[in-house]
Amino acid sequence: MELVAILTCVHVLTTTSRMPHSKRFAQLYGSGYPRLLLVALLFWLVATIVSDLVNDTATMNAVKGVARVAALAALVVAVLYFVKARPQRILALWWGMAFGQLGSLVVQPGSYFSGEPWKFGFAIPVTTIAFLLASTKLRRFDIAIALGLAALNFALEMRSMAVVCLIAALALLVRRRRAAGSGSLRLALVFVVGVAGTLGIVTLFDTLATSGYFGESARVRSSTQAEGEFGALLTGRSETGFSLRSIAERPVVGVGSYGEPSRDVIEAQAQTLAESGYTTVAEQALNGEWRSFHSELFGAVAENGVLAAGFWIVVTVLFVRGLMDVVGARAAFPQILAFVCALGIWDVLFSPFGADRKFWVAASLVTVLALRAQPSDVLRLKQSKDEN
């Protein structure tokens, strides 16, 4: 199976190496990013194979490690070819993904769905649908929709999605002010106020959660995360500290696909947390079962070494540039693009690269490549031709 996965990835890379010479792909994507992404995936694949050989990774984990890179490469190419030069297909793609996720909750809900149905079920598809509506039928209300989604997610205890919606709302607000002719000073003021407001709302959420406003489970979780001297800054995503220590210990080859930090790393980071006042989190780390590094970027490097970082760095650059194009009023469908980029940056830093994320990552990358490649008026012209 490892050989099949490797050959699949090599075939994908070989096929896609001709894409930049196609006039239609050059017109749509306007850059060498597709090839760069696939070359970075090749480096990740090589890093995975070397890491698993050096660490003597269990056969099944090694197979899964190679297959996830090959599968992601194949999905990126598949979505690139599906979208082609028809931007309207991007919206169709996200509509399909949103309703597909809703359908999966009926057919096969996840193990955490019954306990927290919004966070582990409805949040992403419902938020996606709302941003799709804001991209088409309800463009005049896009900022209000993004702010409303942030409030909804805060109320339903999904802080990460709320922050993503706030970032998207801020990008759309700066974009609107820029389009209205606001000067640089005013735009900077809007940005600073928006960032301060976002941080203030997050702080308010933590305060309300700790006081029990969102229920007992949220109170216990928030109190545990905020018991140290830095509040929830260190423990909102406590896996980050373990990831960085593990990378520092084995930067070249990592711990192997689906591996976990060494006992020395766990004990050292637990001691650091305890010294900062996070005794409960430290005890959980020492006595609990390791689940994942909980970051697409840090997880890839911690598992497979520094060569695995290239792909996720390129991905992050793409998402940041996508947000910049939203702010600069240079992108079509800026509402869905702002949401995809904000969520993409969050996931790169704070979400694990699970099985359900492969197609999402591929769709997100192609969305950014397509929507930031041409001015809005060109895309609207193409959309009009497609509809006729």
Short mmCIF file of C-alpha atoms in Angstrom, two decimals:
data_model
loop_
_atom_site.label_atom_id
_atom_site.label_comp_id
_atom_site.label_asym_id
_atom_site.label_seq_id
_atom_site.Cartn_x
_atom_site.Cartn_y
_atom_site.Cartn_z
CA MET A 1 0.00 0.00 0.00
CA GLU A 2 2.90 2.38 0.67
CA LEU A 3 4.13 1.82 -2.91
CA VAL A 4 0.66 2.53 -4.31
CA ALA A 5 0.44 5.78 -2.33
CA ILE A 6 3.91 6.88 -3.44
CA LEU A 7 3.23 6.09 -7.12
CA THR A 8 -0.08 7.94 -6.89
CA CYS A 9 1.63 11.05 -5.56
CA VAL A 10 4.40 10.89 -8.18
CA HIS A 11 1.81 10.50 -10.95
CA VAL A 12 -0.14 13.48 -9.63
CA LEU A 13 2.99 15.62 -9.47
CA THR A 14 4.09 14.61 -12.97
CA THR A 15 0.65 15.31 -14.46
CA THR A 16 0.31 18.66 -12.72
CA SER A 17 3.77 19.88 -13.73
CA ARG A 18 2.28 20.77 -17.13
CA MET A 19 -0.55 22.87 -15.69
CA PRO A 20 1.17 26.29 -15.76
CA HIS A 21 1.60 25.96 -19.55
CA SER A 22 -2.17 25.67 -20.06
CA LYS A 23 -3.71 29.02 -21.10
CA ARG A 24 -6.90 28.40 -19.17
CA PHE A 25 -5.05 27.54 -15.96
CA ALA A 26 -2.71 30.48 -16.41
CA GLN A 27 -5.69 32.82 -16.83
CA LEU A 28 -7.48 31.43 -13.80
CA TYR A 29 -4.68 30.94 -11.27
CA GLY A 30 -2.25 33.53 -12.56
CA SER A 31 0.77 32.21 -10.63
CA GLY A 32 3.04 29.26 -10.02
CA TYR A 33 1.35 28.39 -6.74
CA PRO A 34 -0.22 25.10 -7.94
CA ARG A 35 3.20 23.72 -8.88
CA LEU A 36 4.79 25.16 -5.71
CA LEU A 37 2.16 23.47 -3.54
CA LEU A 38 2.73 20.10 -5.17
CA VAL A 39 6.51 20.38 -4.93
CA ALA A 40 6.10 21.19 -1.22
CA LEU A 41 3.87 18.13 -0.90
CA LEU A 42 6.63 16.06 -2.49
CA PHE A 43 9.08 17.29 0.16
CA TRP A 44 6.53 16.38 2.84
CA LEU A 45 6.19 12.91 1.30
CA VAL A 46 9.96 12.38 1.34
CA ALA A 47 10.14 13.66 4.93
CA THR A 48 7.38 11.24 5.92
CA ILE A 49 9.12 8.21 4.42
CA VAL A 50 12.49 9.09 5.97
CA SER A 51 10.94 9.91 9.35
CA ASP A 52 9.01 6.65 9.52
CA LEU A 53 12.06 4.60 8.53
CA VAL A 54 14.30 6.28 11.11
CA ASN A 55 11.70 6.04 13.89
CA ASP A 56 10.68 2.49 12.96
CA THR A 57 7.07 3.64 12.87
CA ALA A 58 4.36 0.98 13.08
CA THR A 59 3.46 -0.24 9.59
CA MET A 60 -0.15 0.96 9.65
CA ASN A 61 0.83 4.43 10.86
CA ALA A 62 3.54 4.63 8.19
CA VAL A 63 1.04 3.65 5.48
CA LYS A 64 -1.43 6.26 6.73
CA GLY A 65 1.32 8.88 6.87
CA VAL A 66 2.30 8.37 3.23
CA ALA A 67 -1.28 7.98 2.05
CA ARG A 68 -2.49 11.25 3.59
CA VAL A 69 0.09 13.24 1.61
CA ALA A 70 -0.70 11.40 -1.62
CA ALA A 71 -4.43 11.78 -1.04
CA LEU A 72 -4.11 15.52 -0.40
CA ALA A 73 -2.05 15.96 -3.59
CA ALA A 74 -4.64 14.04 -5.61
CA LEU A 75 -7.49 16.09 -4.12
CA VAL A 76 -5.76 19.40 -4.85
CA VAL A 77 -5.33 18.41 -8.49
CA ALA A 78 -8.90 17.10 -8.73
CA VAL A 79 -10.38 20.34 -7.40
CA LEU A 80 -8.12 22.43 -9.63
CA TYR A 81 -9.43 20.59 -12.66
CA PHE A 82 -13.02 20.73 -11.43
CA VAL A 83 -13.02 24.50 -10.96
CA LYS A 84 -11.03 25.28 -14.15
CA ALA A 85 -11.88 28.77 -15.43
CA ARG A 86 -15.41 28.89 -14.03
CA PRO A 87 -15.45 30.77 -10.71
CA GLN A 88 -19.14 30.04 -10.23
CA ARG A 89 -18.13 26.44 -9.60
CA ILE A 90 -16.39 27.58 -6.44
CA LEU A 91 -19.71 28.55 -4.90
CA ALA A 92 -21.25 25.30 -6.12
CA LEU A 93 -18.37 23.42 -4.50
CA TRP A 94 -18.93 25.06 -1.10
CA TRP A 95 -22.70 24.64 -1.29
CA GLY A 96 -22.15 20.95 -1.92
CA MET A 97 -19.67 20.64 0.93
CA ALA A 98 -21.98 22.41 3.37
CA PHE A 99 -25.01 20.27 2.57
CA GLY A 100 -22.82 17.18 2.46
CA GLN A 101 -21.68 17.89 6.01
CA LEU A 102 -25.26 18.40 7.15
CA GLY A 103 -26.21 15.12 5.50
CA SER A 104 -23.36 13.30 7.23
CA LEU A 105 -24.77 14.36 10.60
CA VAL A 106 -27.88 12.38 9.78
CA VAL A 107 -26.17 9.38 8.21
CA GLN A 108 -23.13 9.07 10.47
CA PRO A 109 -22.71 11.69 13.22
CA GLY A 110 -19.37 11.84 15.00
CA SER A 111 -18.74 10.42 18.45
CA TYR A 112 -18.75 13.91 20.03
CA PHE A 113 -21.89 15.09 18.24
CA SER A 114 -24.39 14.01 20.89
CA GLY A 115 -22.55 15.89 23.62
CA GLU A 116 -21.87 19.12 21.71
CA PRO A 117 -23.97 19.11 18.51
CA TRP A 118 -23.13 22.66 17.47
CA LYS A 119 -19.37 22.49 17.96
CA PHE A 120 -18.93 19.02 16.47
CA GLY A 121 -21.73 19.14 13.93
CA PHE A 122 -23.68 22.16 12.78
CA ALA A 123 -21.21 25.02 13.29
CA ILE A 124 -19.10 24.69 10.16
CA PRO A 125 -21.85 23.89 7.59
CA VAL A 126 -24.26 26.50 8.95
CA THR A 127 -21.55 29.17 9.06
CA THR A 128 -20.45 28.23 5.53
CA ILE A 129 -24.01 28.54 4.21
CA ALA A 130 -24.39 31.95 5.84
CA PHE A 131 -21.19 33.23 4.20
CA LEU A 132 -22.32 31.80 0.85
CA LEU A 133 -25.56 33.77 1.16
CA ALA A 134 -23.53 36.84 2.10
CA SER A 135 -21.50 36.29 -1.09
CA THR A 136 -24.55 36.26 -3.36
CA LYS A 137 -28.09 37.18 -2.30
CA LEU A 138 -27.23 39.16 0.85
CA ARG A 139 -24.03 41.00 -0.09
CA ARG A 140 -25.30 44.29 1.38
CA PHE A 141 -25.49 42.67 4.81
CA ASP A 142 -22.20 40.75 4.72
CA ILE A 143 -20.59 42.48 7.72
CA ALA A 144 -23.75 42.17 9.81
CA ILE A 145 -23.98 38.48 8.92
CA ALA A 146 -20.36 37.87 9.91
CA LEU A 147 -20.84 39.68 13.24
CA GLY A 148 -24.07 37.81 13.87
CA LEU A 149 -22.33 34.50 13.23
CA ALA A 150 -19.59 35.49 15.68
CA ALA A 151 -22.19 36.23 18.35
CA LEU A 152 -24.02 32.97 17.63
CA ASN A 153 -20.85 30.90 17.91
CA PHE A 154 -19.85 32.64 21.13
CA ALA A 155 -23.29 31.95 22.58
CA LEU A 156 -23.03 28.29 21.59
CA GLU A 157 -19.55 27.94 23.14
CA MET A 158 -17.51 27.71 19.94
CA ARG A 159 -14.93 30.42 20.51
CA SER A 160 -12.65 29.41 17.63
CA MET A 161 -15.37 29.80 15.00
CA ALA A 162 -16.47 33.06 16.61
CA VAL A 163 -12.94 34.45 16.30
CA VAL A 164 -12.80 33.32 12.66
CA CYS A 165 -16.06 35.15 11.93
CA LEU A 166 -14.76 38.28 13.67
CA ILE A 167 -11.59 38.21 11.56
CA ALA A 168 -13.70 37.84 8.40
CA ALA A 169 -15.97 40.70 9.53
CA LEU A 170 -12.94 42.93 10.17
CA ALA A 171 -11.51 42.18 6.71
CA LEU A 172 -14.86 42.97 5.07
CA LEU A 173 -15.21 46.18 7.10
CA VAL A 174 -11.77 47.45 6.08
CA ARG A 175 -12.56 46.47 2.49
CA ARG A 176 -15.78 48.49 2.54
CA ARG A 177 -14.09 51.53 4.06
CA ARG A 178 -11.31 51.30 1.49
CA ALA A 179 -13.84 51.08 -1.35
CA ALA A 180 -15.57 54.17 0.08
CA GLY A 181 -12.32 56.11 -0.27
CA SER A 182 -11.18 56.21 3.35
CA GLY A 183 -7.59 57.33 3.86
CA SER A 184 -4.79 55.18 5.21
CA LEU A 185 -5.04 56.69 8.70
CA ARG A 186 -8.74 55.92 8.97
CA LEU A 187 -8.21 52.40 7.66
CA ALA A 188 -5.47 51.84 10.24
CA LEU A 189 -7.79 53.15 12.96
CA VAL A 190 -10.57 50.82 11.84
CA PHE A 191 -8.13 47.90 11.88
CA VAL A 192 -6.80 48.72 15.37
CA VAL A 193 -10.30 49.18 16.77
CA GLY A 194 -11.37 45.90 15.17
CA VAL A 195 -8.43 43.96 16.64
CA ALA A 196 -8.99 45.53 20.07
CA GLY A 197 -12.69 44.72 19.86
CA THR A 198 -11.96 41.11 18.93
CA LEU A 199 -9.57 40.68 21.86
CA GLY A 200 -12.09 42.34 24.16
CA ILE A 201 -14.89 40.01 23.06
CA VAL A 202 -12.67 36.96 23.55
CA THR A 203 -11.80 38.19 27.05
CA LEU A 204 -15.48 38.78 27.77
CA PHE A 205 -16.30 35.27 26.62
CA ASP A 206 -13.68 33.80 28.97
CA THR A 207 -15.04 35.87 31.86
CA LEU A 208 -18.62 34.80 31.22
CA ALA A 209 -17.62 31.17 30.79
CA THR A 210 -15.64 31.19 34.04
CA SER A 211 -18.61 32.70 35.88
CA GLY A 212 -20.86 29.86 34.70
CA TYR A 213 -22.93 31.88 32.22
CA PHE A 214 -22.55 29.18 29.52
CA GLY A 215 -23.17 26.24 31.82
CA GLU A 216 -21.22 24.05 34.21
CA SER A 217 -19.13 22.19 31.61
CA ALA A 218 -17.97 25.46 30.06
CA ARG A 219 -17.21 26.87 33.52
CA VAL A 220 -15.04 23.91 34.45
CA ARG A 221 -13.19 23.94 31.12
CA SER A 222 -12.60 27.70 31.20
CA SER A 223 -11.55 27.69 34.85
CA THR A 224 -9.04 24.93 34.14
CA GLN A 225 -7.57 26.77 31.15
CA ALA A 226 -7.39 30.12 32.94
CA GLU A 227 -6.08 29.02 36.34
CA GLY A 228 -2.47 30.08 35.63
CA GLU A 229 -0.81 33.49 35.52
CA PHE A 230 -1.28 33.94 31.75
CA GLY A 231 -4.97 33.08 31.65
CA ALA A 232 -6.10 30.91 28.74
CA LEU A 233 -3.22 32.12 26.54
CA LEU A 234 -1.06 29.05 27.27
CA THR A 235 -3.75 26.41 27.63
CA GLY A 236 -6.49 27.38 25.19
CA ARG A 237 -4.44 25.15 22.86
CA SER A 238 -2.08 23.48 25.33
CA GLU A 239 -0.85 21.05 22.65
CA THR A 240 1.18 23.87 21.05
CA GLY A 241 3.71 23.85 23.88
CA PHE A 242 4.17 20.09 23.60
CA SER A 243 4.52 20.40 19.81
CA LEU A 244 7.24 23.04 20.02
CA ARG A 245 9.19 21.07 22.63
CA SER A 246 8.93 17.91 20.55
CA ILE A 247 10.15 19.79 17.46
CA ALA A 248 13.08 21.18 19.43
CA GLU A 249 13.98 17.67 20.59
CA ARG A 250 13.75 16.02 17.13
CA PRO A 251 13.72 18.77 14.47
CA VAL A 252 15.06 16.75 11.54
CA VAL A 253 13.05 13.51 11.55
CA GLY A 254 10.31 14.12 14.12
CA VAL A 255 8.65 11.31 16.05
CA GLY A 256 7.13 9.51 13.05
CA SER A 257 3.65 9.56 11.52
CA TYR A 258 0.91 9.59 14.14
CA GLY A 259 3.56 9.46 16.86
CA GLU A 260 3.51 11.30 20.16
CA PRO A 261 5.96 13.36 22.21
CA SER A 262 8.57 11.53 24.25
CA ARG A 263 8.03 11.16 27.96
CA ASP A 264 10.81 13.70 28.58
CA VAL A 265 8.95 16.28 26.49
CA ILE A 266 5.66 15.64 28.27
CA GLU A 267 7.24 15.87 31.72
CA ALA A 268 9.22 19.02 30.89
CA GLN A 269 6.20 20.85 29.45
CA ALA A 270 3.98 19.68 32.32
CA GLN A 271 6.52 21.10 34.76
CA THR A 272 6.50 24.43 32.90
CA LEU A 273 2.71 24.54 33.05
CA ALA A 274 2.68 23.67 36.75
CA GLU A 275 5.23 26.37 37.55
CA SER A 276 2.98 28.89 35.79
CA GLY A 277 0.00 27.81 37.86
CA TYR A 278 -1.69 25.42 35.43
CA THR A 279 -1.63 22.43 37.77
CA THR A 280 -4.79 20.77 36.45
CA VAL A 281 -3.63 20.90 32.83
CA ALA A 282 -0.19 19.63 33.90
CA GLU A 283 -1.74 16.67 35.72
CA GLN A 284 -3.93 15.86 32.73
CA ALA A 285 -0.87 15.85 30.47
CA LEU A 286 1.04 13.51 32.77
CA ASN A 287 -1.82 11.10 33.42
CA GLY A 288 -3.96 11.37 30.31
CA GLU A 289 -3.76 9.70 26.90
CA TRP A 290 -2.07 11.67 24.11
CA ARG A 291 -4.45 12.44 21.24
CA SER A 292 -2.69 14.65 18.69
CA PHE A 293 -0.46 17.68 18.25
CA HIS A 294 -3.61 19.63 17.30
CA SER A 295 -1.99 21.78 14.60
CA GLU A 296 -1.60 21.18 10.89
CA LEU A 297 1.74 23.00 10.78
CA PHE A 298 3.29 22.05 14.12
CA GLY A 299 1.85 18.55 13.93
CA ALA A 300 3.43 17.89 10.53
CA VAL A 301 6.84 19.12 11.70
CA ALA A 302 6.65 17.32 15.06
CA GLU A 303 5.76 14.05 13.33
CA ASN A 304 7.86 14.16 10.14
CA GLY A 305 10.53 16.80 10.62
CA VAL A 306 11.33 20.23 9.28
CA LEU A 307 10.92 19.30 5.58
CA ALA A 308 7.20 18.85 6.24
CA ALA A 309 6.89 22.53 7.16
CA GLY A 310 7.25 23.84 3.61
CA PHE A 311 3.78 22.90 2.44
CA TRP A 312 1.99 24.43 5.41
CA ILE A 313 4.08 27.59 5.20
CA VAL A 314 3.04 28.03 1.56
CA VAL A 315 -0.57 27.37 2.59
CA THR A 316 -0.36 30.03 5.30
CA VAL A 317 1.13 32.56 2.86
CA LEU A 318 -1.73 31.87 0.45
CA PHE A 319 -4.38 32.39 3.12
CA VAL A 320 -2.75 35.62 4.30
CA ARG A 321 -2.53 36.93 0.74
CA GLY A 322 -6.15 35.96 0.21
CA LEU A 323 -7.19 38.10 3.20
CA MET A 324 -5.03 40.93 1.87
CA ASP A 325 -6.87 40.73 -1.46
CA VAL A 326 -10.19 40.87 0.37
CA VAL A 327 -9.06 44.00 2.23
CA GLY A 328 -7.67 45.49 -0.97
CA ALA A 329 -10.99 44.92 -2.79
CA ARG A 330 -9.20 42.84 -5.42
CA ALA A 331 -11.05 39.53 -5.02
CA ALA A 332 -14.36 38.19 -6.26
CA PHE A 333 -16.78 36.67 -3.74
CA PRO A 334 -14.81 38.34 -0.90
CA GLN A 335 -17.22 37.11 1.77
CA ILE A 336 -16.63 33.40 1.30
CA LEU A 337 -12.94 34.08 0.61
CA ALA A 338 -12.56 35.98 3.90
CA PHE A 339 -14.18 33.11 5.79
CA VAL A 340 -12.11 30.42 4.06
CA CYS A 341 -8.83 32.30 4.64
CA ALA A 342 -9.56 33.15 8.29
CA LEU A 343 -10.57 29.58 9.06
CA GLY A 344 -7.61 28.26 7.09
CA ILE A 345 -5.11 30.28 9.12
CA TRP A 346 -6.74 29.13 12.36
CA ASP A 347 -6.63 25.49 11.27
CA VAL A 348 -2.98 25.65 10.21
CA LEU A 349 -2.05 26.80 13.71
CA PHE A 350 -4.61 25.15 15.97
CA SER A 351 -6.45 22.23 14.28
CA PRO A 352 -5.28 18.65 13.66
CA PHE A 353 -5.02 17.35 10.10
CA GLY A 354 -7.72 14.71 10.44
CA ALA A 355 -9.26 12.52 7.77
CA ASP A 356 -12.12 14.96 7.14
CA ARG A 357 -9.73 17.88 6.60
CA LYS A 358 -8.07 16.69 3.38
CA PHE A 359 -10.84 17.71 1.01
CA TRP A 360 -11.52 20.88 3.02
CA VAL A 361 -7.87 21.94 2.70
CA ALA A 362 -7.84 21.17 -1.04
CA ALA A 363 -11.06 23.14 -1.62
CA SER A 364 -9.78 26.06 0.47
CA LEU A 365 -6.51 26.28 -1.45
CA VAL A 366 -8.17 26.21 -4.86
CA THR A 367 -10.70 28.80 -3.70
CA VAL A 368 -7.92 31.20 -2.74
CA LEU A 369 -5.99 30.52 -5.95
CA ALA A 370 -9.06 31.13 -8.11
CA LEU A 371 -10.66 34.10 -6.37
CA ARG A 372 -7.48 36.11 -5.83
CA ALA A 373 -6.18 35.53 -9.34
CA GLN A 374 -8.40 37.98 -11.20
CA PRO A 375 -10.27 41.22 -10.50
CA SER A 376 -13.91 40.97 -9.47
CA ASP A 377 -15.23 42.40 -12.76
CA VAL A 378 -13.45 39.70 -14.81
CA LEU A 379 -14.90 36.98 -12.65
CA ARG A 380 -18.39 38.45 -12.89
CA LEU A 381 -18.02 38.49 -16.68
CA LYS A 382 -17.01 34.82 -16.67
CA GLN A 383 -19.90 34.04 -14.32
CA SER A 384 -22.34 35.80 -16.64
CA LYS A 385 -21.04 33.82 -19.64
CA ASP A 386 -21.39 30.55 -17.72
CA GLU A 387 -24.97 31.34 -16.78
CA ASN A 388 -25.85 32.20 -20.38
#
